[in-house]
Amino acid sequence: MFAVSVEFLFGTIRGDPDGLANTGQLRYGEWPPSVARLFAALVSADGTRKQCRVTDGSELLWFERLPPPVIHADPDVFHQALCPRYVVRHPKGLPKGTHQEYVARSGALSRPGVRVALRQPNVVYQWDIEQPPDATLDALRLRAARVGYLGASDSPVRVRILTRMLRSGIPERAFVPDERGDMVIAVPRPGDVLTLDSMYDQWCERGASVMRQQFPSLRHEVRYRAPGPAEAVDRGEVIAWLRLANAVSGRRVSVLTRCFKDAVLSQYQRIHGDPPNVLHGHGFGGQGYEIARFLALPDVGYEHSRGRIHGLALWMPPESDAATRRKACDAAFAIRRLIGKGLDVVVAPRDDEERRPVAANPRRWIRRSRRWATAFPAIHERYGSLDLSELARWCQHAGLPEPVAFRSARTPLVSGALDLAPVEVNRPGRPGLPYSHVELRFADAVHGPVVIGSGRQRGFGLCVPVDDPVEDGQ
């Protein structure tokens, strides 16, 4: 075994995961610290080429070829967005001994980003491989001893190289590499040392105008599965993400999800035989059962969002077994075209490498958030006033924890959300139920997708995570 242990001496870390701190838009700090950040710290500890003082740099070439590790880290951390402040500007050419607080000096805006406070100050990166040669191990230990901080300089650390797991101080939960994971973490790749050398040479020549963002080849992201309640409690799973060749008006959500359901049932019967009850919803007795959800994915929540539907998703409930989920996935991926009343659109499985359109990207819908707002209106489960106890009942039926607060309105609460007419919500020949746009707030962050109300099997009540500066800092 080979591992690297990082102990945060102040119990906090301030790291910028996406380069947004200077813009004031950063809401979450980097957690867990990426493997690429650890690698950069080891490179900086003794440099490369002629800058090496206590090593020869060959250990870095060994390290950058390692596979993604298991990261032992406590996921329950506190993200505190720091307030911008002004600091004294230091223009060039000031005479020696100039006083910092002189009234004629100008100030510069500093945005420090987000500080992450930790319950457990230790993080361990573990590789299940044979330990390296003694010379490589000794060189890595020399570099680890010279690492003073990880992230910003106010995040001091103690780094140790391990060949056996410690008996204490290791977080029980871990972030595990998983192609179907719900988050991404940057890792090093072969060739990163050469890229960092090139970056350093340009920095020596051009100074601070050279930034890491100018070297996108340094960014290698790997999917990880985060630990949490979702591992212990099966809340269902989205088994298929699909992309529409042409965006469809959000007002067609009812027609689109109906065509999607019919196509899944048809393909399932063609490939595997009669579809199960969990897909078509018939044959159940009593109350409390859950069936598949056919979701339309609209563009909502951004300044220029128009509510157009760019993708589809098929969610299977916890009661469905692995075989049924696999067969339903086959059926969904076999769909090539959806044709219905006023609808004709080409459908294709979404490529895992696709980032656009954002509405069809799973990261948009499965991330963790405390606040969720409806993109499509939620259909009430019964007549009567809407209060917190009724919303708690909806969430219980949808497999969600009870909300701690909510607000509702007849019109949308987020940009791009759909303001639908009753004929666009209620099914023909069925009693009409009231519907509302709702924003929910939970005590703890909840994994998506979040879908509430009696029409959740048809895509109504689909919620989008809401970014709020106050909430994100809690």
Short mmCIF file of N, CA, C and O in Angstrom, two decimals, residues 163-253:
data_model
loop_
_atom_site.label_atom_id
_atom_site.label_comp_id
_atom_site.label_asym_id
_atom_site.label_seq_id
_atom_site.Cartn_x
_atom_site.Cartn_y
_atom_site.Cartn_z
N THR A 163 3.24 3.87 4.23
CA THR A 163 3.22 2.56 3.56
C THR A 163 2.31 1.59 4.29
O THR A 163 2.18 0.43 3.88
N ARG A 164 1.69 2.05 5.36
CA ARG A 164 0.66 1.28 6.05
C ARG A 164 -0.34 2.25 6.63
O ARG A 164 0.00 3.38 7.00
N MET A 165 -1.60 1.84 6.68
CA MET A 165 -2.66 2.74 7.13
C MET A 165 -2.56 2.98 8.63
O MET A 165 -2.29 2.06 9.40
N LEU A 166 -2.79 4.24 9.03
CA LEU A 166 -2.77 4.58 10.44
C LEU A 166 -3.93 3.92 11.17
O LEU A 166 -4.98 3.66 10.59
N ARG A 167 -3.75 3.67 12.45
CA ARG A 167 -4.81 3.03 13.24
C ARG A 167 -5.85 4.01 13.73
O ARG A 167 -6.96 3.63 14.08
N SER A 168 -5.51 5.27 13.81
CA SER A 168 -6.45 6.27 14.32
C SER A 168 -6.32 7.55 13.51
O SER A 168 -5.32 7.77 12.81
N GLY A 169 -7.34 8.40 13.64
CA GLY A 169 -7.31 9.69 12.97
C GLY A 169 -7.68 9.64 11.50
O GLY A 169 -7.54 10.63 10.80
N ILE A 170 -8.15 8.47 11.00
CA ILE A 170 -8.53 8.35 9.60
C ILE A 170 -10.04 8.44 9.49
O ILE A 170 -10.76 7.68 10.15
N PRO A 171 -10.58 9.35 8.67
CA PRO A 171 -12.04 9.41 8.49
C PRO A 171 -12.59 8.08 8.02
O PRO A 171 -11.99 7.39 7.19
N GLU A 172 -13.74 7.70 8.57
CA GLU A 172 -14.34 6.41 8.22
C GLU A 172 -14.88 6.40 6.79
O GLU A 172 -14.84 5.36 6.13
N ARG A 173 -15.39 7.52 6.34
CA ARG A 173 -15.99 7.57 5.01
C ARG A 173 -14.97 8.02 3.97
O ARG A 173 -14.00 8.71 4.29
N ALA A 174 -15.20 7.62 2.73
CA ALA A 174 -14.21 7.88 1.70
C ALA A 174 -14.89 8.24 0.38
O ALA A 174 -16.01 7.80 0.08
N PHE A 175 -14.17 9.03 -0.43
CA PHE A 175 -14.57 9.36 -1.79
C PHE A 175 -13.89 8.34 -2.70
O PHE A 175 -12.67 8.22 -2.70
N VAL A 176 -14.70 7.61 -3.48
CA VAL A 176 -14.21 6.47 -4.24
C VAL A 176 -14.33 6.75 -5.74
O VAL A 176 -15.39 7.22 -6.19
N PRO A 177 -13.28 6.48 -6.54
CA PRO A 177 -13.41 6.64 -7.99
C PRO A 177 -14.53 5.76 -8.54
O PRO A 177 -14.60 4.57 -8.23
N ASP A 178 -15.44 6.36 -9.31
CA ASP A 178 -16.59 5.65 -9.82
C ASP A 178 -17.06 6.37 -11.07
O ASP A 178 -17.39 7.56 -11.03
N GLU A 179 -17.13 5.67 -12.21
CA GLU A 179 -17.55 6.29 -13.46
C GLU A 179 -18.97 6.85 -13.38
O GLU A 179 -19.33 7.73 -14.15
N ARG A 180 -19.78 6.34 -12.46
CA ARG A 180 -21.15 6.83 -12.31
C ARG A 180 -21.29 7.73 -11.08
O ARG A 180 -22.37 7.92 -10.56
N GLY A 181 -20.17 8.25 -10.60
CA GLY A 181 -20.18 9.10 -9.41
C GLY A 181 -20.88 10.42 -9.65
O GLY A 181 -21.15 10.83 -10.78
N ASP A 182 -21.12 11.15 -8.53
CA ASP A 182 -21.89 12.39 -8.59
C ASP A 182 -21.02 13.63 -8.46
O ASP A 182 -21.54 14.73 -8.28
N MET A 183 -19.68 13.49 -8.53
CA MET A 183 -18.80 14.65 -8.45
C MET A 183 -17.52 14.33 -9.22
O MET A 183 -17.27 13.18 -9.58
N VAL A 184 -16.74 15.37 -9.48
CA VAL A 184 -15.47 15.17 -10.18
C VAL A 184 -14.34 15.76 -9.34
O VAL A 184 -14.54 16.75 -8.63
N ILE A 185 -13.18 15.14 -9.42
CA ILE A 185 -11.98 15.58 -8.69
C ILE A 185 -10.83 15.58 -9.67
O ILE A 185 -10.66 14.63 -10.46
N ALA A 186 -10.02 16.63 -9.64
CA ALA A 186 -8.88 16.75 -10.54
C ALA A 186 -7.74 15.86 -10.06
O ALA A 186 -7.44 15.79 -8.85
N VAL A 187 -7.09 15.17 -10.99
CA VAL A 187 -5.99 14.27 -10.68
C VAL A 187 -4.84 14.58 -11.63
O VAL A 187 -5.04 15.14 -12.71
N PRO A 188 -3.59 14.22 -11.27
CA PRO A 188 -2.46 14.39 -12.19
C PRO A 188 -2.46 13.31 -13.26
O PRO A 188 -3.05 12.25 -13.09
N ARG A 189 -1.79 13.60 -14.35
CA ARG A 189 -1.64 12.67 -15.45
C ARG A 189 -0.20 12.74 -15.96
O ARG A 189 0.49 13.76 -15.77
N PRO A 190 0.30 11.67 -16.61
CA PRO A 190 1.65 11.73 -17.19
C PRO A 190 1.80 12.93 -18.11
O PRO A 190 0.95 13.21 -18.95
N GLY A 191 2.89 13.65 -17.95
CA GLY A 191 3.14 14.86 -18.73
C GLY A 191 2.88 16.13 -17.98
O GLY A 191 3.26 17.22 -18.45
N ASP A 192 2.30 16.05 -16.79
CA ASP A 192 2.01 17.27 -16.03
C ASP A 192 3.27 17.97 -15.56
O ASP A 192 3.30 19.21 -15.47
N VAL A 193 4.32 17.22 -15.26
CA VAL A 193 5.57 17.86 -14.82
C VAL A 193 6.14 18.72 -15.94
O VAL A 193 6.58 19.86 -15.71
N LEU A 194 6.11 18.21 -17.18
CA LEU A 194 6.60 19.00 -18.31
C LEU A 194 5.75 20.25 -18.52
O LEU A 194 6.28 21.33 -18.82
N THR A 195 4.43 20.12 -18.33
CA THR A 195 3.56 21.29 -18.49
C THR A 195 3.83 22.32 -17.40
O THR A 195 3.87 23.53 -17.67
N LEU A 196 4.05 21.86 -16.17
CA LEU A 196 4.37 22.79 -15.08
C LEU A 196 5.71 23.47 -15.32
O LEU A 196 5.89 24.65 -15.01
N ASP A 197 6.68 22.74 -15.88
CA ASP A 197 7.97 23.36 -16.22
C ASP A 197 7.79 24.45 -17.26
O ASP A 197 8.39 25.53 -17.17
N SER A 198 6.97 24.17 -18.29
CA SER A 198 6.71 25.18 -19.32
C SER A 198 6.01 26.39 -18.72
O SER A 198 6.34 27.54 -19.06
N MET A 199 5.08 26.15 -17.81
CA MET A 199 4.37 27.25 -17.16
C MET A 199 5.35 28.09 -16.33
O MET A 199 5.29 29.33 -16.34
N TYR A 200 6.27 27.44 -15.64
CA TYR A 200 7.25 28.16 -14.82
C TYR A 200 8.18 29.00 -15.70
O TYR A 200 8.51 30.16 -15.37
N ASP A 201 8.61 28.44 -16.84
CA ASP A 201 9.49 29.19 -17.74
C ASP A 201 8.80 30.44 -18.26
O ASP A 201 9.41 31.52 -18.33
N GLN A 202 7.53 30.33 -18.61
CA GLN A 202 6.81 31.50 -19.10
C GLN A 202 6.58 32.51 -18.00
O GLN A 202 6.59 33.72 -18.23
N TRP A 203 6.36 32.01 -16.77
CA TRP A 203 6.18 32.94 -15.65
C TRP A 203 7.47 33.73 -15.39
O TRP A 203 7.44 34.92 -15.11
N CYS A 204 8.63 33.07 -15.50
CA CYS A 204 9.90 33.78 -15.33
C CYS A 204 10.09 34.86 -16.39
O CYS A 204 10.73 35.88 -16.15
N GLU A 205 9.53 34.62 -17.57
CA GLU A 205 9.70 35.57 -18.67
C GLU A 205 8.68 36.69 -18.64
O GLU A 205 9.02 37.85 -18.87
N ARG A 206 7.40 36.36 -18.30
CA ARG A 206 6.32 37.36 -18.41
C ARG A 206 5.70 37.76 -17.09
O ARG A 206 4.83 38.61 -17.04
N GLY A 207 6.08 37.09 -16.00
CA GLY A 207 5.61 37.50 -14.69
C GLY A 207 4.18 37.06 -14.40
O GLY A 207 3.72 36.02 -14.88
N ALA A 208 3.46 37.89 -13.63
CA ALA A 208 2.15 37.51 -13.10
C ALA A 208 1.07 37.41 -14.16
O ALA A 208 -0.04 36.95 -13.88
N SER A 209 1.34 37.82 -15.40
CA SER A 209 0.34 37.67 -16.45
C SER A 209 0.13 36.21 -16.84
O SER A 209 -0.85 35.88 -17.50
N VAL A 210 1.03 35.34 -16.43
CA VAL A 210 0.90 33.91 -16.69
C VAL A 210 0.08 33.29 -15.56
O VAL A 210 0.44 33.41 -14.38
N MET A 211 -1.04 32.64 -15.91
CA MET A 211 -1.91 32.05 -14.91
C MET A 211 -2.19 30.60 -15.26
O MET A 211 -2.05 30.17 -16.41
N ARG A 212 -2.60 29.83 -14.25
CA ARG A 212 -2.86 28.42 -14.44
C ARG A 212 -4.00 28.18 -15.44
O ARG A 212 -4.00 27.18 -16.16
N GLN A 213 -4.97 29.10 -15.48
CA GLN A 213 -6.09 28.93 -16.39
C GLN A 213 -5.66 28.92 -17.85
O GLN A 213 -6.40 28.47 -18.72
N GLN A 214 -4.44 29.42 -18.14
CA GLN A 214 -3.94 29.44 -19.50
C GLN A 214 -3.37 28.08 -19.92
O GLN A 214 -2.93 27.92 -21.06
N PHE A 215 -3.40 27.11 -19.00
CA PHE A 215 -2.86 25.79 -19.29
C PHE A 215 -3.94 24.74 -19.02
O PHE A 215 -3.90 24.01 -18.02
N PRO A 216 -4.96 24.66 -19.89
CA PRO A 216 -6.06 23.71 -19.64
C PRO A 216 -5.61 22.26 -19.66
O PRO A 216 -6.32 21.39 -19.15
N SER A 217 -4.45 21.97 -20.24
CA SER A 217 -3.97 20.58 -20.26
C SER A 217 -3.62 20.07 -18.87
O SER A 217 -3.41 18.88 -18.68
N LEU A 218 -3.55 20.97 -17.88
CA LEU A 218 -3.29 20.54 -16.50
C LEU A 218 -4.55 20.04 -15.80
O LEU A 218 -4.46 19.50 -14.70
N ARG A 219 -5.71 20.25 -16.40
CA ARG A 219 -6.98 19.90 -15.76
C ARG A 219 -7.44 18.53 -16.23
O ARG A 219 -7.82 18.34 -17.38
N HIS A 220 -7.38 17.54 -15.34
CA HIS A 220 -7.85 16.19 -15.64
C HIS A 220 -8.85 15.82 -14.55
O HIS A 220 -8.46 15.67 -13.39
N GLU A 221 -10.10 15.66 -14.92
CA GLU A 221 -11.15 15.37 -13.94
C GLU A 221 -11.58 13.92 -14.02
O GLU A 221 -11.76 13.36 -15.10
N VAL A 222 -11.77 13.33 -12.84
CA VAL A 222 -12.21 11.93 -12.72
C VAL A 222 -13.46 11.92 -11.85
O VAL A 222 -13.53 12.63 -10.84
N ARG A 223 -14.42 11.12 -12.23
CA ARG A 223 -15.66 11.02 -11.44
C ARG A 223 -15.40 10.24 -10.16
O ARG A 223 -14.74 9.20 -10.16
N TYR A 224 -15.97 10.75 -9.08
CA TYR A 224 -15.90 10.11 -7.77
C TYR A 224 -17.31 9.97 -7.20
O TYR A 224 -18.19 10.78 -7.51
N ARG A 225 -17.47 8.95 -6.39
CA ARG A 225 -18.72 8.76 -5.65
C ARG A 225 -18.51 9.29 -4.24
O ARG A 225 -17.66 8.82 -3.50
N ALA A 226 -19.30 10.30 -3.88
CA ALA A 226 -19.16 10.90 -2.56
C ALA A 226 -19.87 10.06 -1.51
O ALA A 226 -20.93 9.48 -1.77
N PRO A 227 -19.31 9.97 -0.30
CA PRO A 227 -20.01 9.25 0.77
C PRO A 227 -21.19 10.07 1.26
O PRO A 227 -21.26 11.27 1.06
N GLY A 228 -22.11 9.43 1.92
CA GLY A 228 -23.25 10.16 2.46
C GLY A 228 -24.44 9.27 2.64
O GLY A 228 -24.39 8.05 2.42
N PRO A 229 -25.59 9.86 3.03
CA PRO A 229 -26.80 9.07 3.26
C PRO A 229 -27.25 8.27 2.06
O PRO A 229 -27.86 7.23 2.19
N ALA A 230 -26.94 8.77 0.85
CA ALA A 230 -27.40 8.06 -0.34
C ALA A 230 -26.81 6.67 -0.45
O ALA A 230 -27.36 5.81 -1.10
N GLU A 231 -25.62 6.45 0.19
CA GLU A 231 -25.02 5.13 0.13
C GLU A 231 -25.75 4.15 1.04
O GLU A 231 -25.81 2.96 0.76
N ALA A 232 -26.31 4.65 2.13
CA ALA A 232 -26.98 3.77 3.08
C ALA A 232 -28.46 3.57 2.73
O ALA A 232 -29.02 2.52 3.00
N VAL A 233 -29.08 4.59 2.16
CA VAL A 233 -30.50 4.53 1.83
C VAL A 233 -30.67 4.69 0.32
O VAL A 233 -30.22 5.68 -0.26
N ASP A 234 -31.29 3.72 -0.29
CA ASP A 234 -31.53 3.77 -1.74
C ASP A 234 -32.71 4.69 -2.01
O ASP A 234 -33.85 4.39 -1.66
N ARG A 235 -32.44 5.84 -2.62
CA ARG A 235 -33.48 6.80 -2.95
C ARG A 235 -33.85 6.72 -4.42
O ARG A 235 -34.43 7.64 -4.98
N GLY A 236 -33.53 5.61 -5.05
CA GLY A 236 -33.79 5.49 -6.47
C GLY A 236 -32.59 5.95 -7.27
O GLY A 236 -31.60 6.45 -6.73
N GLU A 237 -32.68 5.80 -8.58
CA GLU A 237 -31.53 6.10 -9.43
C GLU A 237 -32.00 6.51 -10.82
O GLU A 237 -32.93 5.92 -11.38
N VAL A 238 -31.34 7.52 -11.37
CA VAL A 238 -31.54 7.86 -12.78
C VAL A 238 -30.69 6.91 -13.60
O VAL A 238 -29.47 6.88 -13.48
N ILE A 239 -31.31 6.09 -14.42
CA ILE A 239 -30.58 5.05 -15.14
C ILE A 239 -30.26 5.45 -16.58
O ILE A 239 -29.47 4.77 -17.24
N ALA A 240 -30.87 6.53 -17.08
CA ALA A 240 -30.62 6.95 -18.45
C ALA A 240 -30.75 8.46 -18.57
O ALA A 240 -31.74 9.03 -18.13
N TRP A 241 -29.73 9.08 -19.16
CA TRP A 241 -29.77 10.51 -19.49
C TRP A 241 -29.73 10.61 -21.01
O TRP A 241 -28.82 10.08 -21.66
N LEU A 242 -30.71 11.30 -21.58
CA LEU A 242 -30.82 11.43 -23.03
C LEU A 242 -30.76 12.90 -23.44
O LEU A 242 -31.09 13.79 -22.65
N ARG A 243 -30.33 13.12 -24.67
CA ARG A 243 -30.21 14.47 -25.20
C ARG A 243 -31.10 14.61 -26.42
O ARG A 243 -31.18 13.71 -27.26
N LEU A 244 -31.79 15.75 -26.52
CA LEU A 244 -32.64 16.04 -27.67
C LEU A 244 -31.83 16.77 -28.73
O LEU A 244 -31.07 17.69 -28.42
N ALA A 245 -32.00 16.36 -29.99
CA ALA A 245 -31.26 17.02 -31.07
C ALA A 245 -31.68 18.47 -31.21
O ALA A 245 -30.85 19.34 -31.51
N ASN A 246 -32.96 18.75 -30.99
CA ASN A 246 -33.47 20.12 -31.04
C ASN A 246 -34.26 20.39 -29.76
O ASN A 246 -35.03 19.53 -29.31
N ALA A 247 -34.06 21.56 -29.19
CA ALA A 247 -34.77 21.91 -27.97
C ALA A 247 -36.27 22.00 -28.23
O ALA A 247 -36.72 22.41 -29.31
N VAL A 248 -37.05 21.59 -27.22
CA VAL A 248 -38.51 21.60 -27.29
C VAL A 248 -39.04 22.62 -26.30
O VAL A 248 -38.52 22.76 -25.18
N SER A 249 -40.09 23.32 -26.67
CA SER A 249 -40.69 24.29 -25.76
C SER A 249 -41.11 23.62 -24.45
O SER A 249 -41.67 22.52 -24.45
N GLY A 250 -40.82 24.29 -23.34
CA GLY A 250 -41.19 23.74 -22.04
C GLY A 250 -42.69 23.58 -21.86
O GLY A 250 -43.14 22.81 -21.01
N ARG A 251 -43.47 24.29 -22.65
CA ARG A 251 -44.92 24.16 -22.56
C ARG A 251 -45.39 22.81 -23.09
O ARG A 251 -46.55 22.44 -22.88
N ARG A 252 -44.51 22.06 -23.74
CA ARG A 252 -44.85 20.75 -24.28
C ARG A 252 -44.44 19.64 -23.33
O ARG A 252 -44.39 18.47 -23.74
N VAL A 253 -44.17 19.95 -22.08
CA VAL A 253 -43.65 18.95 -21.16
C VAL A 253 -44.57 17.75 -21.02
O VAL A 253 -44.11 16.60 -21.01
#
